[in-house]
Short mmCIF file of C-alpha atoms and ligand atoms in Angstrom, two decimals:
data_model
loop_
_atom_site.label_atom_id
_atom_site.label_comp_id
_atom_site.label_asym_id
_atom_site.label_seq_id
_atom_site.Cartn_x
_atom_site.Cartn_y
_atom_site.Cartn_z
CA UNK A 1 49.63 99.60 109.88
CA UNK A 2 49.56 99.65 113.62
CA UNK A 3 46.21 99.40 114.96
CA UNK A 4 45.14 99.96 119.01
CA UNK A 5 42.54 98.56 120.43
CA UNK A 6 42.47 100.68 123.51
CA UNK A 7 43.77 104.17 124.08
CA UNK A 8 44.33 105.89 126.94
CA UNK A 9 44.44 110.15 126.52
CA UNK A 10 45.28 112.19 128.92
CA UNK A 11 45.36 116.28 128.96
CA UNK A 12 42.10 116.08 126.68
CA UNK A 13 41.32 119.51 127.32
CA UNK A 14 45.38 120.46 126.50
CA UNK A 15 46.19 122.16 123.05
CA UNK A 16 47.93 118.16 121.94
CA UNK A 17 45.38 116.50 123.77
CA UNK A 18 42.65 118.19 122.02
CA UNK A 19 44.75 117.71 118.74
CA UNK A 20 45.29 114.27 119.29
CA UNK A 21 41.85 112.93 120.20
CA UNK A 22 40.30 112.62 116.89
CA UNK A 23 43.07 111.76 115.05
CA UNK A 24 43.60 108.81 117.88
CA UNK A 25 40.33 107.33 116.76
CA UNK A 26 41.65 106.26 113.48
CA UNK A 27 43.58 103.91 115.21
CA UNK A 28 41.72 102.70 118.14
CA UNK A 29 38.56 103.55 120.61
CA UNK A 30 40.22 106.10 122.84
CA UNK A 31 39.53 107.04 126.51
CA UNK A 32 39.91 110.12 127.04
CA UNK A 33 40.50 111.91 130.24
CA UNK A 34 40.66 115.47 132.00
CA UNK A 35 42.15 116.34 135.03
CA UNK A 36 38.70 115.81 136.79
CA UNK A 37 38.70 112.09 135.82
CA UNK A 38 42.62 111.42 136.10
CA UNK A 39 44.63 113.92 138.56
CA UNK A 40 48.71 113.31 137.22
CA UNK A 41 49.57 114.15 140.93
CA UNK A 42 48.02 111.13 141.97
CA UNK A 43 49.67 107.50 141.62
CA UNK A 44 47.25 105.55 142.53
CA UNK A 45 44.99 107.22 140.71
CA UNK A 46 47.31 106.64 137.98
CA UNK A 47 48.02 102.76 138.71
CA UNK A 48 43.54 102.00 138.86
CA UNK A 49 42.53 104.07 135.79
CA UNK A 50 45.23 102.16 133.70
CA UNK A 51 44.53 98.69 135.00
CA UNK A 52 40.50 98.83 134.67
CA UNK A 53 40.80 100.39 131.51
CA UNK A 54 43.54 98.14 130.19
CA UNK A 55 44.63 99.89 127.27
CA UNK A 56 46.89 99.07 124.64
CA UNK A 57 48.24 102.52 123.66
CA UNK A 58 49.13 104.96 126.48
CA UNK A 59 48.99 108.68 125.15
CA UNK A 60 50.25 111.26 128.03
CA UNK A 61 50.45 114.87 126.60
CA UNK A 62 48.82 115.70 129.95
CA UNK A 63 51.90 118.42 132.08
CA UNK A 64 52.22 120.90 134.04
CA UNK A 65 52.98 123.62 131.80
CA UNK A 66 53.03 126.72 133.72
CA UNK A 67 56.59 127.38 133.22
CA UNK A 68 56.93 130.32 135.99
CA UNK A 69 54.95 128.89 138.22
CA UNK A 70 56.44 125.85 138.28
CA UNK A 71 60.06 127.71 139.96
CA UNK A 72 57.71 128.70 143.33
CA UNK A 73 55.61 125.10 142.94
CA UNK A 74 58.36 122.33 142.17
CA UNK A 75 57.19 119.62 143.80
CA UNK A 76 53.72 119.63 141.97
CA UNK A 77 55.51 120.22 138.89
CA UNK A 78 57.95 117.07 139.94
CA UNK A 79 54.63 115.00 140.60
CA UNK A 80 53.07 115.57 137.04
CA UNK A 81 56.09 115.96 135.23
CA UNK A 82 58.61 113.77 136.78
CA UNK A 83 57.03 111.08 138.52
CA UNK A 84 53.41 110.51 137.04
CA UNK A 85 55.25 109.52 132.99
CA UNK A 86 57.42 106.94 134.89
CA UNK A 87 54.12 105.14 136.88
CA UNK A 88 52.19 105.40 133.61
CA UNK A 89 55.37 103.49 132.13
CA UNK A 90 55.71 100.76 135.11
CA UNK A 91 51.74 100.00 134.14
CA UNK A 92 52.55 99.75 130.34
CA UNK A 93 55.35 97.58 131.35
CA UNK A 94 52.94 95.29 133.06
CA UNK A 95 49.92 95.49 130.11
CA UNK A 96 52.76 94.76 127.18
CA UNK A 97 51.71 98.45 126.46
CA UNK A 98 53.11 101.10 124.24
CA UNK A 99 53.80 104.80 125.89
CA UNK A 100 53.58 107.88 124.43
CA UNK A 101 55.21 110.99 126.23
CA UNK A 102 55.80 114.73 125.24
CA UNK A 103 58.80 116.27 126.86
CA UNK A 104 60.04 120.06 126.09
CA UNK A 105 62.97 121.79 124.42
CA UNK A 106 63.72 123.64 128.21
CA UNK A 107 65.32 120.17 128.92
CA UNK A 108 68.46 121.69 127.41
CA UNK A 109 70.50 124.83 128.81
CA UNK A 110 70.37 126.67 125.06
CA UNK A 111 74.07 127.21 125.00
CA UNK A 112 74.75 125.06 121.48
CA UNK A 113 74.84 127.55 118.98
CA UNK A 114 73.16 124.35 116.36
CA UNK A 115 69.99 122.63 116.26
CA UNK A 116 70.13 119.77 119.64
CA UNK A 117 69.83 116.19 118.54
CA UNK A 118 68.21 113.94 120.87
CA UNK A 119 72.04 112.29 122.38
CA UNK A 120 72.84 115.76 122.95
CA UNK A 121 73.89 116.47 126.95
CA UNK A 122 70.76 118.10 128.92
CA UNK A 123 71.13 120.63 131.47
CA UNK A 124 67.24 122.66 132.07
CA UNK A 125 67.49 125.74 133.66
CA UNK A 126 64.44 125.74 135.19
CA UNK A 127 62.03 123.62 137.73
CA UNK A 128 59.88 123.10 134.42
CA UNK A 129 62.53 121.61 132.43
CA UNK A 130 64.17 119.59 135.39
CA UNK A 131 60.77 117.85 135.79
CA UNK A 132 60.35 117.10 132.28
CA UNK A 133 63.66 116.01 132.38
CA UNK A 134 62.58 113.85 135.26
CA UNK A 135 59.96 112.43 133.73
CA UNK A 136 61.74 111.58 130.58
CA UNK A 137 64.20 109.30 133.01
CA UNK A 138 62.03 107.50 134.90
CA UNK A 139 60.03 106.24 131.55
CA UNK A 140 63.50 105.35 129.96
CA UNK A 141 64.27 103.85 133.33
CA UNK A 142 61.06 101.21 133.47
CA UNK A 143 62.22 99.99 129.98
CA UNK A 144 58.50 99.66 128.77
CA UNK A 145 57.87 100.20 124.81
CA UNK A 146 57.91 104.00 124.81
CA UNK A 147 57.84 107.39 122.22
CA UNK A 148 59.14 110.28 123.73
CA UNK A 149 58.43 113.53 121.91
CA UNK A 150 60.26 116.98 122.63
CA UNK A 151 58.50 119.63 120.75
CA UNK A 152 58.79 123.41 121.40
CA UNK A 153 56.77 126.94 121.35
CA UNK A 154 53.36 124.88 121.09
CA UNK A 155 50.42 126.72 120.06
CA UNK A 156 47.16 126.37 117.91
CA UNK A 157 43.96 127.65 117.28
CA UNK A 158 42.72 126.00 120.29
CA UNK A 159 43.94 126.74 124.03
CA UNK A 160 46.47 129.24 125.93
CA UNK A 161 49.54 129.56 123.40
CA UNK A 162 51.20 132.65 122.31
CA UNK A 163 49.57 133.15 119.19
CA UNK A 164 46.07 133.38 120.72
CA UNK A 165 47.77 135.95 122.89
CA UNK A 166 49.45 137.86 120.38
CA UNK A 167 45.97 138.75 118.63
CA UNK A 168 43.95 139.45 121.94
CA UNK A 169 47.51 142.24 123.34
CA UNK A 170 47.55 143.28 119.19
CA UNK A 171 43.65 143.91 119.70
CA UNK A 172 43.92 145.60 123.09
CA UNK A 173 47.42 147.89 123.27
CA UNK A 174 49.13 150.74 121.72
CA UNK A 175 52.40 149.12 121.81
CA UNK A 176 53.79 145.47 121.98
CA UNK A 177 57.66 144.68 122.55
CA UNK A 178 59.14 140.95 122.20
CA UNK A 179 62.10 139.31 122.99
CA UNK A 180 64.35 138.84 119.77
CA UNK A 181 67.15 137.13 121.22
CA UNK A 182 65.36 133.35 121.79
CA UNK A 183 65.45 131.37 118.82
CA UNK A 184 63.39 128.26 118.06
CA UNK A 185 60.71 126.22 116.05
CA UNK A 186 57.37 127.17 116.76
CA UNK A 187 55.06 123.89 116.44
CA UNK A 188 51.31 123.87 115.79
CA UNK A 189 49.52 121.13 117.61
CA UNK A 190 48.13 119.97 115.09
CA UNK A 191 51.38 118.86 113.42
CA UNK A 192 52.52 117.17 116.73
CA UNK A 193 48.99 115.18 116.41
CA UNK A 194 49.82 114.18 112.56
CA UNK A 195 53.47 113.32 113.70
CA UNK A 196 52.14 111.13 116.33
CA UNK A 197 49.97 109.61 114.29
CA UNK A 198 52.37 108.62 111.58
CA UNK A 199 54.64 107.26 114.14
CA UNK A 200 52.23 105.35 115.56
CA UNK A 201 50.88 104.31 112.10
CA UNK A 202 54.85 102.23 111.88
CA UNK A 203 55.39 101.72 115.45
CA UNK A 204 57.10 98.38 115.56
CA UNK A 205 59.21 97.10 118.73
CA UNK A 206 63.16 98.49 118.71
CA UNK A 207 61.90 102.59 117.51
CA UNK A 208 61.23 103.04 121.17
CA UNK A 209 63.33 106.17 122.14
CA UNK A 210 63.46 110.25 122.66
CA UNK A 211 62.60 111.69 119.38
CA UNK A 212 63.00 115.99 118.08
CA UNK A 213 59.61 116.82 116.84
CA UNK A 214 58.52 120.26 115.85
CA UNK A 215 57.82 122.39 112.69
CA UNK A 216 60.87 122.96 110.53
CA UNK A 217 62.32 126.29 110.35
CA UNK A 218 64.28 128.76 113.07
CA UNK A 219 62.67 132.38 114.14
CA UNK A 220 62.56 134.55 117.21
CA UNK A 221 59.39 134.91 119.70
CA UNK A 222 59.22 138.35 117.61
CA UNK A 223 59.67 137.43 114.33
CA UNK A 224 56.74 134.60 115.53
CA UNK A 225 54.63 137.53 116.39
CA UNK A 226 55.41 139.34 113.34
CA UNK A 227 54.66 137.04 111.13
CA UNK A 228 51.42 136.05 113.34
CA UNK A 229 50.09 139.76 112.76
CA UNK A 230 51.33 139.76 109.41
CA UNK A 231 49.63 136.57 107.97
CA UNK A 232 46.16 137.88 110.45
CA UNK A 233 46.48 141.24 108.50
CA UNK A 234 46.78 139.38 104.92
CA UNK A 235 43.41 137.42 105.51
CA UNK A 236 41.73 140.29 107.78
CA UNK A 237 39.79 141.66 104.84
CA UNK A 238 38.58 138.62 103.56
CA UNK A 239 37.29 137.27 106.56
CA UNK A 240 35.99 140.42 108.11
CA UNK A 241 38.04 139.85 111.28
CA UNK A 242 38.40 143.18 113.51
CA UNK A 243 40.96 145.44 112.95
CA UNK A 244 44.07 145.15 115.33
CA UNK A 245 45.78 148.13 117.19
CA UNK A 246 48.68 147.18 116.26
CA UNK A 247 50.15 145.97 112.82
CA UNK A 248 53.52 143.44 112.32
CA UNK A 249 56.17 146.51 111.64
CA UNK A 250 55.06 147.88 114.65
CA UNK A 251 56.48 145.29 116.99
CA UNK A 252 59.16 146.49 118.97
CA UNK A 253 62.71 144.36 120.04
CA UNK A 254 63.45 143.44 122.97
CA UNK A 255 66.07 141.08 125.04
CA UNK A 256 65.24 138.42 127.53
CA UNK A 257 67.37 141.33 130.11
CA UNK A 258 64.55 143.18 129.20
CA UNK A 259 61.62 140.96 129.95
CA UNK A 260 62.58 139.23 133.21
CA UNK A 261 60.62 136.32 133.91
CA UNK A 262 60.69 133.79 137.08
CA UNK A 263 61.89 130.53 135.22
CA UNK A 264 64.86 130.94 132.88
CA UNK A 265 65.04 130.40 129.38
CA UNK A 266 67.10 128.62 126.78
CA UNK A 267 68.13 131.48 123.89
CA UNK A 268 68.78 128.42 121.47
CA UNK A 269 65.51 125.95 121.24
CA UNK A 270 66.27 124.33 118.31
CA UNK A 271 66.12 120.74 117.98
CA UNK A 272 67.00 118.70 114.72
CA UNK A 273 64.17 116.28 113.71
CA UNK A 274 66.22 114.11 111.65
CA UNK A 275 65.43 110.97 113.58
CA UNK A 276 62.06 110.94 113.24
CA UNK A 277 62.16 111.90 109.56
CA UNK A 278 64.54 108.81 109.01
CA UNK A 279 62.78 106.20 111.44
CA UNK A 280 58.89 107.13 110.81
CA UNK A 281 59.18 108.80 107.53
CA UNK A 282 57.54 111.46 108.26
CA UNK A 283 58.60 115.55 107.61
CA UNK A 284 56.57 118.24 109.58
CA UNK A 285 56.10 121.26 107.77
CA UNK A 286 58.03 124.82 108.02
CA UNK A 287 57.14 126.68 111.19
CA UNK A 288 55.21 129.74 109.34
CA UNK A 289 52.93 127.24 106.64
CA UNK A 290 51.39 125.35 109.84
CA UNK A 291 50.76 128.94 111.36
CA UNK A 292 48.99 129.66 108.29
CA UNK A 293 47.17 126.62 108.20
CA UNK A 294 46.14 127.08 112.04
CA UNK A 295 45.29 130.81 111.44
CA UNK A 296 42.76 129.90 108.28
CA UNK A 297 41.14 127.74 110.86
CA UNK A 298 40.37 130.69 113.47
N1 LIG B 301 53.02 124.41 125.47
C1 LIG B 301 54.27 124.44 125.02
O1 LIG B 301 54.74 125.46 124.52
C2 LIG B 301 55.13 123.21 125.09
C3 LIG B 301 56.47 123.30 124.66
C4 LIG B 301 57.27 122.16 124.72
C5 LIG B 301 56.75 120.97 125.19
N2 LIG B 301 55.46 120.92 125.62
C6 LIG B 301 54.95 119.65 126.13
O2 LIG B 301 53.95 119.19 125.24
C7 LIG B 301 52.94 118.50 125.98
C8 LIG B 301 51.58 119.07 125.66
O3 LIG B 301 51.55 120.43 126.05
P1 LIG B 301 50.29 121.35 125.78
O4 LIG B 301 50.80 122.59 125.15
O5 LIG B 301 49.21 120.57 125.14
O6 LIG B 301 49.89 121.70 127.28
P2 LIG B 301 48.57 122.43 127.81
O7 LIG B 301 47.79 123.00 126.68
O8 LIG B 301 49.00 123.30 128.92
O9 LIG B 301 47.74 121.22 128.40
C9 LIG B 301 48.19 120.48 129.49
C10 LIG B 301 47.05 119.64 129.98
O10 LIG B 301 47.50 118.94 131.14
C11 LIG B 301 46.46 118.96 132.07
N3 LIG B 301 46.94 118.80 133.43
C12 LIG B 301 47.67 119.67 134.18
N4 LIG B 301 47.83 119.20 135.42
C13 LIG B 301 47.18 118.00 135.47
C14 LIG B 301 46.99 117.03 136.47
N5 LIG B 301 47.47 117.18 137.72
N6 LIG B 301 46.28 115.93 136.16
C15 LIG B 301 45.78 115.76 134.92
N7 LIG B 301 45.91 116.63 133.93
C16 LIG B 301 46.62 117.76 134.20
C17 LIG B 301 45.79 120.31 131.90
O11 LIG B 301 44.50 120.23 132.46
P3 LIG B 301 43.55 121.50 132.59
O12 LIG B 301 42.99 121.70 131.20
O13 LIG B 301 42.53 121.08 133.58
O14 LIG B 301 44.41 122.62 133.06
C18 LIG B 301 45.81 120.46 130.39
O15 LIG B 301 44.67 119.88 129.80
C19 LIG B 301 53.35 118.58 127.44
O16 LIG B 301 54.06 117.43 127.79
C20 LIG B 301 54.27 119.78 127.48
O17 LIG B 301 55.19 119.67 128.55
C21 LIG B 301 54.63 122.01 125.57
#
């Protein structure tokens, strides 16, 4: 089994980050960092964290995530996203290090009507996925032992995600409508963390490479919030959590026409996670068992 001695974390305070620190420490002692200690926007800042801390094991699920924002702020996005993976893979490079990267489903245009496998062409349709896209490149381009992960529709019980949002607009309004025509794999962070972990567990030199990680499974950002509300609703009474407003059947379709946001959208997200099954072994579970796992844990 693999074993660290030092780990770098960024994006501590991130849904993966947060997910991955203690797992991380069954490996190795891990540093871990928040934006306060490490700005991603900042090279240098970059280059003299990873040479006094030398570590062994680079984990960067630390991005700019705002995916609206990011079409009126591109060149911050393009600093975090795009240039800050590929200087955290020219100081691996130098240490004999191993990087490990997150990238995004929005690196593809959504136009396959199957599940994306990790050769497929990319084509983002927004700033967001353009920088991740970015970011991806420059680490592949450095050549340093590297994991790239692309998961999709992250959430958990910890941080900003659309489940915790789901509950608080379920608790607060009369009516909800979601958009029915985006298909995907939602993915708890907690399975990324376990993925990660078993990767790491077998990392050996030659698995470097992009790999399709998420929870298995296809829905719909409403059939995700139906079955959010549904699965609250089937433990509400046992754990005495408050009533909602509004209950799963009452969740009204929409289209993405509909619900116009700044950054566009892929309407197919799904990504085939054969590779890493073959290569690390390791199957994540289906999409709406790690929601229930996440939502026993509220
Ligand atoms: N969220 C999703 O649905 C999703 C989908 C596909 C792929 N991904 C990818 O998965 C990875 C993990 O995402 P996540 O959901 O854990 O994201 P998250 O919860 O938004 O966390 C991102 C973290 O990055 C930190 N960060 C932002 N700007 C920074 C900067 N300039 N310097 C240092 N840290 C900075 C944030 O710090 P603060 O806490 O201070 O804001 C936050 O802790 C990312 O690579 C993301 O692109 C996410």
């Amino acid at each position: 089994m693999a074993k660290f001695n030092k780990i770098l974390l960024t994006g501590i305070n991130g849904q993966v980050g947060h997910a991955l620190y203690p797992k991380l420490q069954t490996l190795g002692e891990v540093f871990a960092l928040d934006r306060g200690q490490l700005d991603l926007a900042n090279p240098d800042a970059i280059r003299e964290v990873v040479q006094r801390i030398k570590p062994d094991l680079i984990t960067n699920p630390a991005a700019y995530t705002a995916v609206d924002k990011a079409e009126s702020e591109p060149e911050l996005a393009h600093a975090i996203n795009g240039i800050a993976p590929g200087v955290f893979a020219e100081e691996a490079a130098k240490l004999g290090a191993l990087l490990v990267h997150y990238s995004t489903d929005y690196v593809f245009d959504g136009k396959k009507t199957t599940a994306y496998i990790e050769s497929d062409e990319t084509n983002p349709l927004s700033v967001y996925g353009a920088s991740k896209l970015a970011g991806e490149k420059a680490i592949q381009a450095v050549g340093a032992a590297h994991l790239i992960f692309r998961t999709s529709w992250v959430y958990g019980a910890y941080g900003k995600n659309f489940l915790r949002t789901i509950l608080r607009l379920a608790a607060e309004r009369d009516t909800l409508s979601i958009v029915a025509d985006q298909f995907g794999a939602p993915t708890s962070s907690e399975s990324i963390a376990d993925a990660t972990i078993s990767a790491l567990q077998q990392w050996e030199t030659g698995k470097d490479g992009i790999y399709h990680l998420i929870n298995s499974g296809k829905t719909s950002w409403l059939g995700f919030a139906k079955e959010i509300l549904s699965q609250y609703e089937s433990l509400q009474e046992v754990r005495k959590w408050p009533p909602l407003k509004i209950k799963s059947a009452d969740v009204r379709s929409i289209t993405t026409a509909e619900y116009p946001t700044q950054a566009h959208r892929p309407a197919n997200s799904m990504m085939s996670a054969h590779k890493l099954e073959k290569t690390f072994n390791h199957t994540s579970n289906a999409w709406n068992q790690a929601l229930s796992q996440v939502i026993t844990t509220l």
